[in-house]
mmCIF file of C-alpha atoms and ligand atoms in Angstrom:
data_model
loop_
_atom_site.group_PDB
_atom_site.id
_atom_site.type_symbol
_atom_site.label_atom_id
_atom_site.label_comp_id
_atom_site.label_asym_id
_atom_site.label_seq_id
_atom_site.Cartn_x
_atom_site.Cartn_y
_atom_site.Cartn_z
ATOM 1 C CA UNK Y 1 18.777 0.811 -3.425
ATOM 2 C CA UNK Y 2 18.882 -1.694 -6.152
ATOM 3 C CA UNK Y 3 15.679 -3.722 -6.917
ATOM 4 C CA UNK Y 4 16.164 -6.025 -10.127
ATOM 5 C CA UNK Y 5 13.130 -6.649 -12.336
ATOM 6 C CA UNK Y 6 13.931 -9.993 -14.215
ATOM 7 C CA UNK Y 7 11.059 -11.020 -17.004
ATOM 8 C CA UNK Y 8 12.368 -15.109 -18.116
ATOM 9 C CA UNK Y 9 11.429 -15.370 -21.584
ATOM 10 C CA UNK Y 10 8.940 -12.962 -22.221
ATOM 11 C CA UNK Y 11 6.944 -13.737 -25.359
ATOM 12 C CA UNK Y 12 5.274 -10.474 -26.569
ATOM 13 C CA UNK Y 13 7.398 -7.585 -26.837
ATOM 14 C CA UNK Y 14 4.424 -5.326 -25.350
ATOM 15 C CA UNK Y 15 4.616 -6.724 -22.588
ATOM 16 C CA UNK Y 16 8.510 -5.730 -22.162
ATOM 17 C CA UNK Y 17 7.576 -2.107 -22.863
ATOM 18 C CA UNK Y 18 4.591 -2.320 -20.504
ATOM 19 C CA UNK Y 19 7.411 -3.878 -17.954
ATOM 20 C CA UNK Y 20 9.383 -1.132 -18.264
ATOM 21 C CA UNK Y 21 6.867 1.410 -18.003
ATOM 22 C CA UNK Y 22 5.299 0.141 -14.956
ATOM 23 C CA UNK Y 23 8.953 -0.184 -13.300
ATOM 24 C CA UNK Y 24 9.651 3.338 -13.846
ATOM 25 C CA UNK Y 25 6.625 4.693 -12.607
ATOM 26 C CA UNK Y 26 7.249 3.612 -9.616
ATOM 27 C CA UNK Y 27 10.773 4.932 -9.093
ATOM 28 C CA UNK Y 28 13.229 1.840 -10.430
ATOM 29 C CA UNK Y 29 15.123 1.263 -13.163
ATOM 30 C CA UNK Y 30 16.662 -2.206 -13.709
ATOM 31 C CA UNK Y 31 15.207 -4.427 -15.624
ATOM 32 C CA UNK Y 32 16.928 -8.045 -16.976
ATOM 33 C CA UNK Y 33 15.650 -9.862 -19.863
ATOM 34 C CA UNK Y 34 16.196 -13.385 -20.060
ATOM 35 C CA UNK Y 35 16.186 -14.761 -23.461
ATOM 36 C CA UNK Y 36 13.577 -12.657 -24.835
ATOM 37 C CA UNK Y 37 11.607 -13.763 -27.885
ATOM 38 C CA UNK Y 38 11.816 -10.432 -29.785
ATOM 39 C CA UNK Y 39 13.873 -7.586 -28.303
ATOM 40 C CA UNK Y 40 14.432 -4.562 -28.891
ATOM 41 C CA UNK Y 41 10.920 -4.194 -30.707
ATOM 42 C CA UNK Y 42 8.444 -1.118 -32.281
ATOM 43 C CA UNK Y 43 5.643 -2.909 -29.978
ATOM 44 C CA UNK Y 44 7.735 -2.823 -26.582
ATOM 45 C CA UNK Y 45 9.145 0.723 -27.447
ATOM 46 C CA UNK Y 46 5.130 1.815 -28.086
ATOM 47 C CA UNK Y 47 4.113 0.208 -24.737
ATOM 48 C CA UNK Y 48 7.120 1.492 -22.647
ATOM 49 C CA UNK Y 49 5.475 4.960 -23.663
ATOM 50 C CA UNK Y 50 8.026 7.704 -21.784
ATOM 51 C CA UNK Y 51 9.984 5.016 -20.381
ATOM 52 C CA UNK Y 52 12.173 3.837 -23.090
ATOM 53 C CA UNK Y 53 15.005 5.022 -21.246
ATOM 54 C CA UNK Y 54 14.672 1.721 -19.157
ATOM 55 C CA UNK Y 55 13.845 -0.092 -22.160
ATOM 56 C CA UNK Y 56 17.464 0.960 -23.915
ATOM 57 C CA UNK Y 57 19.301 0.333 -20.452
ATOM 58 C CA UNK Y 58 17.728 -3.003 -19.998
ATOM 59 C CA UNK Y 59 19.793 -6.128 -19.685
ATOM 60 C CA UNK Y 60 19.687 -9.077 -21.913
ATOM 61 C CA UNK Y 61 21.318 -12.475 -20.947
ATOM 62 C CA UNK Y 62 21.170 -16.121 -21.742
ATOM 63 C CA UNK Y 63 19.764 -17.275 -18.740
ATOM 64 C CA UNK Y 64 18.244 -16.902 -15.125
ATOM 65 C CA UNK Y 65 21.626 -17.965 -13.591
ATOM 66 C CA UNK Y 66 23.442 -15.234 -15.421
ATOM 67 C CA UNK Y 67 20.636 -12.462 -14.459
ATOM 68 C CA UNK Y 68 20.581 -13.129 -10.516
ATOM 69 C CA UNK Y 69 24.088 -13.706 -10.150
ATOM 70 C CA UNK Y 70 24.912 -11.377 -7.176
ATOM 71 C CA UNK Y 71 21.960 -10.858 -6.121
ATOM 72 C CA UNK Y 72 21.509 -11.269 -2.217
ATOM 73 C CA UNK Y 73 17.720 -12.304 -2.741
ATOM 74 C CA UNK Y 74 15.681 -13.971 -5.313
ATOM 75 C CA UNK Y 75 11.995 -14.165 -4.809
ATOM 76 C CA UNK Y 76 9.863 -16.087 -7.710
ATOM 77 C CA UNK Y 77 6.464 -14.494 -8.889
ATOM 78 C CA UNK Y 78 3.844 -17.488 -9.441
ATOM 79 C CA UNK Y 79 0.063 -17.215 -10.195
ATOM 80 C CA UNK Y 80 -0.204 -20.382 -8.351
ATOM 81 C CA UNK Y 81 0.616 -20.838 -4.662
ATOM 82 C CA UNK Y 82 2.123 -24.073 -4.638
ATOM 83 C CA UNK Y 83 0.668 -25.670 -1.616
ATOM 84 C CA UNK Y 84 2.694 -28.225 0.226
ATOM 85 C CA UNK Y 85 5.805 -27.356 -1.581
ATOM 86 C CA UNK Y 86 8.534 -26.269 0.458
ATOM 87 C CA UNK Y 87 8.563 -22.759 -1.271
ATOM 88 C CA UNK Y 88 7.521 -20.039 1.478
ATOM 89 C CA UNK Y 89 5.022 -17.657 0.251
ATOM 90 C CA UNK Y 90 4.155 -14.235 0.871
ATOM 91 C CA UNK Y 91 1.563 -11.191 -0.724
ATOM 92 C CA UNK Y 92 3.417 -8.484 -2.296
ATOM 93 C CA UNK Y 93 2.623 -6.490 0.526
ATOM 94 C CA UNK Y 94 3.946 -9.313 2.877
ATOM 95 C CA UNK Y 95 7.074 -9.434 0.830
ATOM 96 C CA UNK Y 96 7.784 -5.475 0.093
ATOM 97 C CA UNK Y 97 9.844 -4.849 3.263
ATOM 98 C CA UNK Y 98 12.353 -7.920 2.924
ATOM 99 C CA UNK Y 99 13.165 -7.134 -0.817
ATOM 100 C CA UNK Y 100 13.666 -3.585 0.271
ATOM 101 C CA UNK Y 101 16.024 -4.385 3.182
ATOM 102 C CA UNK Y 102 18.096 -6.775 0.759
ATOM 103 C CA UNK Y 103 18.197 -4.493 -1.769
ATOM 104 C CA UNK Y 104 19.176 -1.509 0.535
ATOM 105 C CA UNK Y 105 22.257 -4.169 1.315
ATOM 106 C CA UNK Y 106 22.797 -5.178 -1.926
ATOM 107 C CA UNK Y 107 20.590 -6.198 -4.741
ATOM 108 C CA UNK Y 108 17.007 -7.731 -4.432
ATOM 109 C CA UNK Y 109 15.590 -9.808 -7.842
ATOM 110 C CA UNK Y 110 12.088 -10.578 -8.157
ATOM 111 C CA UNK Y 111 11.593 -12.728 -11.291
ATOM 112 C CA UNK Y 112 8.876 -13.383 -13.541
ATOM 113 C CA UNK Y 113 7.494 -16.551 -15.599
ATOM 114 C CA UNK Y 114 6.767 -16.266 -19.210
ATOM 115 C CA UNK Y 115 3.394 -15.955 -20.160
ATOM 116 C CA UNK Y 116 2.147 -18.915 -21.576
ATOM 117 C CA UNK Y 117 3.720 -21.122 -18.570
ATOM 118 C CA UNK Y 118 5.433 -19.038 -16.302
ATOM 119 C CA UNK Y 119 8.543 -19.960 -14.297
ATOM 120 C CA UNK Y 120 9.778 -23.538 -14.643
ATOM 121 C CA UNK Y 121 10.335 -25.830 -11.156
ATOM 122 C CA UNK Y 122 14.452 -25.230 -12.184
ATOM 123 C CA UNK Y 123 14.024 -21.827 -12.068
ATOM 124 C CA UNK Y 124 12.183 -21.774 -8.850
ATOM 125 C CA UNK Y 125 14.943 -23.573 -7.368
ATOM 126 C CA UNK Y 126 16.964 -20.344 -7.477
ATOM 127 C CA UNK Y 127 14.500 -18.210 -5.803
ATOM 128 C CA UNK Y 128 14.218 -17.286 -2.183
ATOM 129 C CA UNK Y 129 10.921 -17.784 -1.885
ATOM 130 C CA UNK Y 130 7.477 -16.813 -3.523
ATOM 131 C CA UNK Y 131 4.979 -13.911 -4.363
ATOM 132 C CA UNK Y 132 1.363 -14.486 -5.376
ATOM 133 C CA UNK Y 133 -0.408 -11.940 -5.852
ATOM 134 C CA UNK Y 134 -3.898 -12.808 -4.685
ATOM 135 C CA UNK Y 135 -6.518 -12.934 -7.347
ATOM 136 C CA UNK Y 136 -9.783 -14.929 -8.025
ATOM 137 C CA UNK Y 137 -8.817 -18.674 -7.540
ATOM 138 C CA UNK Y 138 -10.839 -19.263 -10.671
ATOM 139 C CA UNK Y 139 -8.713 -16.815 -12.676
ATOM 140 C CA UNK Y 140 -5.411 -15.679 -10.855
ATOM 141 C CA UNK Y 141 -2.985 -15.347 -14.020
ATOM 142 C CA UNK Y 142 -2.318 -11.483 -14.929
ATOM 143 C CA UNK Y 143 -1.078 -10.776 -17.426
ATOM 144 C CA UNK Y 144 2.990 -9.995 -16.990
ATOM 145 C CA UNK Y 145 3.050 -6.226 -17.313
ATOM 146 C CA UNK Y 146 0.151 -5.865 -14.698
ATOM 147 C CA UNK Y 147 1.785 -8.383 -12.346
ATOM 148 C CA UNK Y 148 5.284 -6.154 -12.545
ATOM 149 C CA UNK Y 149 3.176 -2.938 -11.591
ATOM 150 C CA UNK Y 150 1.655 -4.426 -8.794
ATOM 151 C CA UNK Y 151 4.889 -5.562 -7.472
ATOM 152 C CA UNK Y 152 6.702 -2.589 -8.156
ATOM 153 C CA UNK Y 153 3.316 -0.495 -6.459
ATOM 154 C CA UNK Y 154 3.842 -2.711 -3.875
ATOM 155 C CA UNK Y 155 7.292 -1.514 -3.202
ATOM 156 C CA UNK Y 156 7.171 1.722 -3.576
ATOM 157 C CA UNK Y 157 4.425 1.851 -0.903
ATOM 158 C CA UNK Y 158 6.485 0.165 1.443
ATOM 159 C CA UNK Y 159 9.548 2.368 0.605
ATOM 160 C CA UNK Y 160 10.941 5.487 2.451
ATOM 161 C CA UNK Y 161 9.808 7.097 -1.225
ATOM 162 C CA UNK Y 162 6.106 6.825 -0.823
ATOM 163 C CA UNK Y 163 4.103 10.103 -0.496
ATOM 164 C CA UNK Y 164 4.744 11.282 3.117
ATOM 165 C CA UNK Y 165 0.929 11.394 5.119
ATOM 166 C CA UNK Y 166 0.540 14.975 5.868
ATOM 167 C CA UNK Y 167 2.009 16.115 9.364
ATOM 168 C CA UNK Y 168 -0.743 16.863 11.504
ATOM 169 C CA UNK Y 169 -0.398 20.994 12.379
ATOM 170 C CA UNK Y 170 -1.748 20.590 15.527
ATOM 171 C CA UNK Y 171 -1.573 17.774 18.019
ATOM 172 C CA UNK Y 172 -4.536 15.143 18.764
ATOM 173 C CA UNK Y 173 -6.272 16.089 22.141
ATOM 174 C CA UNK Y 174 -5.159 14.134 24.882
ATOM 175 C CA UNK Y 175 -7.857 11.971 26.764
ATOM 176 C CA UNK Y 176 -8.364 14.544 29.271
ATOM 177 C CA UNK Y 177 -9.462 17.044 27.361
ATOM 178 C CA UNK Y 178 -11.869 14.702 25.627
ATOM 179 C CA UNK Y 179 -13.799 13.976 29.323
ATOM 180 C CA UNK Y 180 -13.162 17.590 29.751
ATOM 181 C CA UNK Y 181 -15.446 18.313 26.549
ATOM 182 C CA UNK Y 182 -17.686 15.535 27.469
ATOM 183 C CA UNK Y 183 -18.622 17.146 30.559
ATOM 184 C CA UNK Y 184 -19.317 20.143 29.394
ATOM 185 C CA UNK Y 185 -21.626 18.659 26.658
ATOM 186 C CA UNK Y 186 -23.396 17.038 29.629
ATOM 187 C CA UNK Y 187 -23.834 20.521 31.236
ATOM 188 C CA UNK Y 188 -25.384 22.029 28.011
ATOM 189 C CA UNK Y 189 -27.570 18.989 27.826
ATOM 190 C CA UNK Y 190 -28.757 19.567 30.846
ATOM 191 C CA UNK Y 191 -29.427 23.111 30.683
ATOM 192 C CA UNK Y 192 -31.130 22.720 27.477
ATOM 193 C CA UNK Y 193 -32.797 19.702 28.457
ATOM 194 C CA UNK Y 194 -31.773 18.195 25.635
ATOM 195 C CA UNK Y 195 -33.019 14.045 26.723
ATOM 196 C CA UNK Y 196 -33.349 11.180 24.345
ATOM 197 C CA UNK Y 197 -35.911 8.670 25.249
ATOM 198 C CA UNK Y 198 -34.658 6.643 27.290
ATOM 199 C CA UNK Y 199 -33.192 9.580 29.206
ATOM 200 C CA UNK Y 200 -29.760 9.261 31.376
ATOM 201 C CA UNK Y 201 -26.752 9.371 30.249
ATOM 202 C CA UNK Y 202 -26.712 7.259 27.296
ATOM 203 C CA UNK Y 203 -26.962 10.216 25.298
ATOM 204 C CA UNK Y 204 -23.710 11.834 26.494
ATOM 205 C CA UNK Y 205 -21.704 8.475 25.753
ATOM 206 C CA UNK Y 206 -22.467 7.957 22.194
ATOM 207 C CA UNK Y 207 -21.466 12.184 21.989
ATOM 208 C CA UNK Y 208 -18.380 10.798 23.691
ATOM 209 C CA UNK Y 209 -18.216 8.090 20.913
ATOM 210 C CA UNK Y 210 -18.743 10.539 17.777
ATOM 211 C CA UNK Y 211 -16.163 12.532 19.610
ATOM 212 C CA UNK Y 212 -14.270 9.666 19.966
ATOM 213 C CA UNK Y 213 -14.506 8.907 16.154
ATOM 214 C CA UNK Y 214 -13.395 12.604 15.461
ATOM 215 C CA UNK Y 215 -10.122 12.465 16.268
ATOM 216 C CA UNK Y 216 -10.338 16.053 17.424
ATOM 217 C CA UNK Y 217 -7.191 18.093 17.909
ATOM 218 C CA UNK Y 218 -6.430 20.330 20.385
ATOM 219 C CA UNK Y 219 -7.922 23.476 18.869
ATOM 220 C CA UNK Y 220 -11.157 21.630 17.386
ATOM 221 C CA UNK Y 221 -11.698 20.799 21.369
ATOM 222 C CA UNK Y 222 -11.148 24.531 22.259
ATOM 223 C CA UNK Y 223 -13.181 25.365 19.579
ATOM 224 C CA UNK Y 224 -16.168 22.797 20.607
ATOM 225 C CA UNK Y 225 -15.736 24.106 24.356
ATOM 226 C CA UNK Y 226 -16.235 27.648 23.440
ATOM 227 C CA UNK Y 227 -19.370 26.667 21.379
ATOM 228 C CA UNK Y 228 -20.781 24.915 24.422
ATOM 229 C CA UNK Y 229 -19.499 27.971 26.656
ATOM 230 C CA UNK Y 230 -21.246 30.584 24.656
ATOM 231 C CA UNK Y 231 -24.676 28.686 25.186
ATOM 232 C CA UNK Y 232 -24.124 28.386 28.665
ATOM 233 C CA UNK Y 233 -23.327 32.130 28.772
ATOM 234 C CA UNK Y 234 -26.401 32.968 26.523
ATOM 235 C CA UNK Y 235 -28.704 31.278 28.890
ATOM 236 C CA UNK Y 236 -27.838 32.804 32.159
ATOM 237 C CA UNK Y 237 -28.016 35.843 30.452
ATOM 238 C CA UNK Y 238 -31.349 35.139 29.622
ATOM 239 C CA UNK Y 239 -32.212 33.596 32.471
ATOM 240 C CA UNK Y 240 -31.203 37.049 34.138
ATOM 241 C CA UNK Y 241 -33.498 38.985 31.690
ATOM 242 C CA UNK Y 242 -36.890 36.567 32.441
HETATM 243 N N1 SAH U 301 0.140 -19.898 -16.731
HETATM 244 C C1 SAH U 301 1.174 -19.311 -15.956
HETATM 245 C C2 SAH U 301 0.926 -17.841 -15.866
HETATM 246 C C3 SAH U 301 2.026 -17.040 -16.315
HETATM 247 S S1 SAH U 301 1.635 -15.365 -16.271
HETATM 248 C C4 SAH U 301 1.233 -19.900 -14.563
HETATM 249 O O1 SAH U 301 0.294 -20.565 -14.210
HETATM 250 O O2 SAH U 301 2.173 -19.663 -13.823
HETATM 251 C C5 SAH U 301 3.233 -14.691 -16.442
HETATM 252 C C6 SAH U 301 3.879 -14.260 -15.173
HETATM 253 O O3 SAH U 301 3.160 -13.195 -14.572
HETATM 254 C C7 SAH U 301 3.984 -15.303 -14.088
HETATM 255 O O4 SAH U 301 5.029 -16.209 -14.320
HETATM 256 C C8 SAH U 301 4.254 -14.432 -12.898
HETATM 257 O O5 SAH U 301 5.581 -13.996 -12.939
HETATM 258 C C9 SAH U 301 3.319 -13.258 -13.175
HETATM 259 N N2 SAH U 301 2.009 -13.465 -12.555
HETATM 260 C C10 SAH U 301 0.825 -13.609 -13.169
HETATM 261 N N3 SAH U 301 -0.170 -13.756 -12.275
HETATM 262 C C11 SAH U 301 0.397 -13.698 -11.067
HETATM 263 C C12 SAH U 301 -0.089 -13.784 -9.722
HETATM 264 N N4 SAH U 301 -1.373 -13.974 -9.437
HETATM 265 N N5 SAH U 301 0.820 -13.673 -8.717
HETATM 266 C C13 SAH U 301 2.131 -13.481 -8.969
HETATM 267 N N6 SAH U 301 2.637 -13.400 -10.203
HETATM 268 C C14 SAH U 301 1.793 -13.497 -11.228
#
């Protein structure tokens, strides 16, 4: 897997460090430099907090050219969609599973502007296509370091690497056993002459629908249907006794 994070003239040094920080956090490593103002520098180094390893290992080169050659995809960053251009756009989130599948086949870029102007027409010629990250149309520049860690956020969700969802233990009742349940509720309605107002059996549905909502396993069924058992069980036996 190689992802490439490529910052084009990036003015303050924090930023860098921020870069690089928000890059490792989520799992990657390579970052370019492109004819940065000040680099190495005390302020990037102080921003890139534990991740200075990136920081050392990062690249610096003359220009864009030079950072995405062989690269098998090149997507700009902008903090303006430019409408009617001929520049495809996507979300982060849109874009997360191409740049992973390029980068699983070779290596995936995703460059960013510098600050004050961000990334020239030339240098969007070179791109792919483009990633805005939606924001308040009023106010939609972030600053750079935030904009990496959203991409890079963005692409770790998407990727095999993202916390695994918990495996379920025990299976999700089939529907069945739902209208199984449901009936039995009915039954203990019934015997309890438990009613709303309007009587009938609107009650019972919207028990079906919290039911529904539940996403009850197998045992939480069981467990239901033994609680509605016992009741029935507990009033014949009364019954038996009056
Ligand atoms: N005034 C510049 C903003 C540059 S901000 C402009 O209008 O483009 C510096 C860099 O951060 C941008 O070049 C881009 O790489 C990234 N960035 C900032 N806001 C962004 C957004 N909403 N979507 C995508 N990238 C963004």
């Amino acid at each position: 897997m190689s992802i490439r994070f490529i910052l084009v003239a990036p003015s303050h040094p924090g930023n860098v460090g921020a870069a690089a920080r928000a890059i490792k956090t989520m799992g990657f490593e390579e970052l370019w430099l492109v004819a940065p103002e000040r680099f190495p520098h005390a302020e990037a180094t102080a921003l890139a907090a534990g991740a200075d390893d990136v920081l050392d290992r990062a690249r610096v080169v003359a220009t864009l050219a030079e950072a995405v050659a062989g690269c098998n995809l090149v997507c700009g960053t902008s903090a303006r969609l430019r409408t009617g251009s001929y520049w495809p756009g996507f979300t982060p989130r849109e874009a997360a599973p191409k740049v992973l599948e390029a980068g699983a086949e070779g290596v995936a870029a995703i460059v960013f502007g510098t600050e004050r102007t961000g990334l020239t027409n030339t240098e969007f010629e070179r791109c792919n296509f483009l990633i805005h990250i939606p924001a308040n149309p009023a106010y939609e520049s972030l600053n750079l370091g935030q904009a990496v860690q959203i991409l890079a956020y963005e692409l770790r969700c998407a990727s095999d690497a993202a916390v695994p969802r918990p495996r379920r233990l025990v299976p999700l009742a089939p529907v069945e056993e739902l209208d199984r349940l449901n009936a039995h509720l009915g039954e203990v309605l019934a015997a309890v002459e438990f009613t709303d107002r309007a009587g009938g059996p609107h009650l019972l549905k919207r028990f079906a629908r919290i039911f529904g909502r539940a996403e009850l396993d197998q045992h939480e069924v069981n467990m239901l249907r033994g609680l509605l058992a016992a009741v029935l069980a507990r009033r014949r036996t009364r019954g038996d006794a009056t």
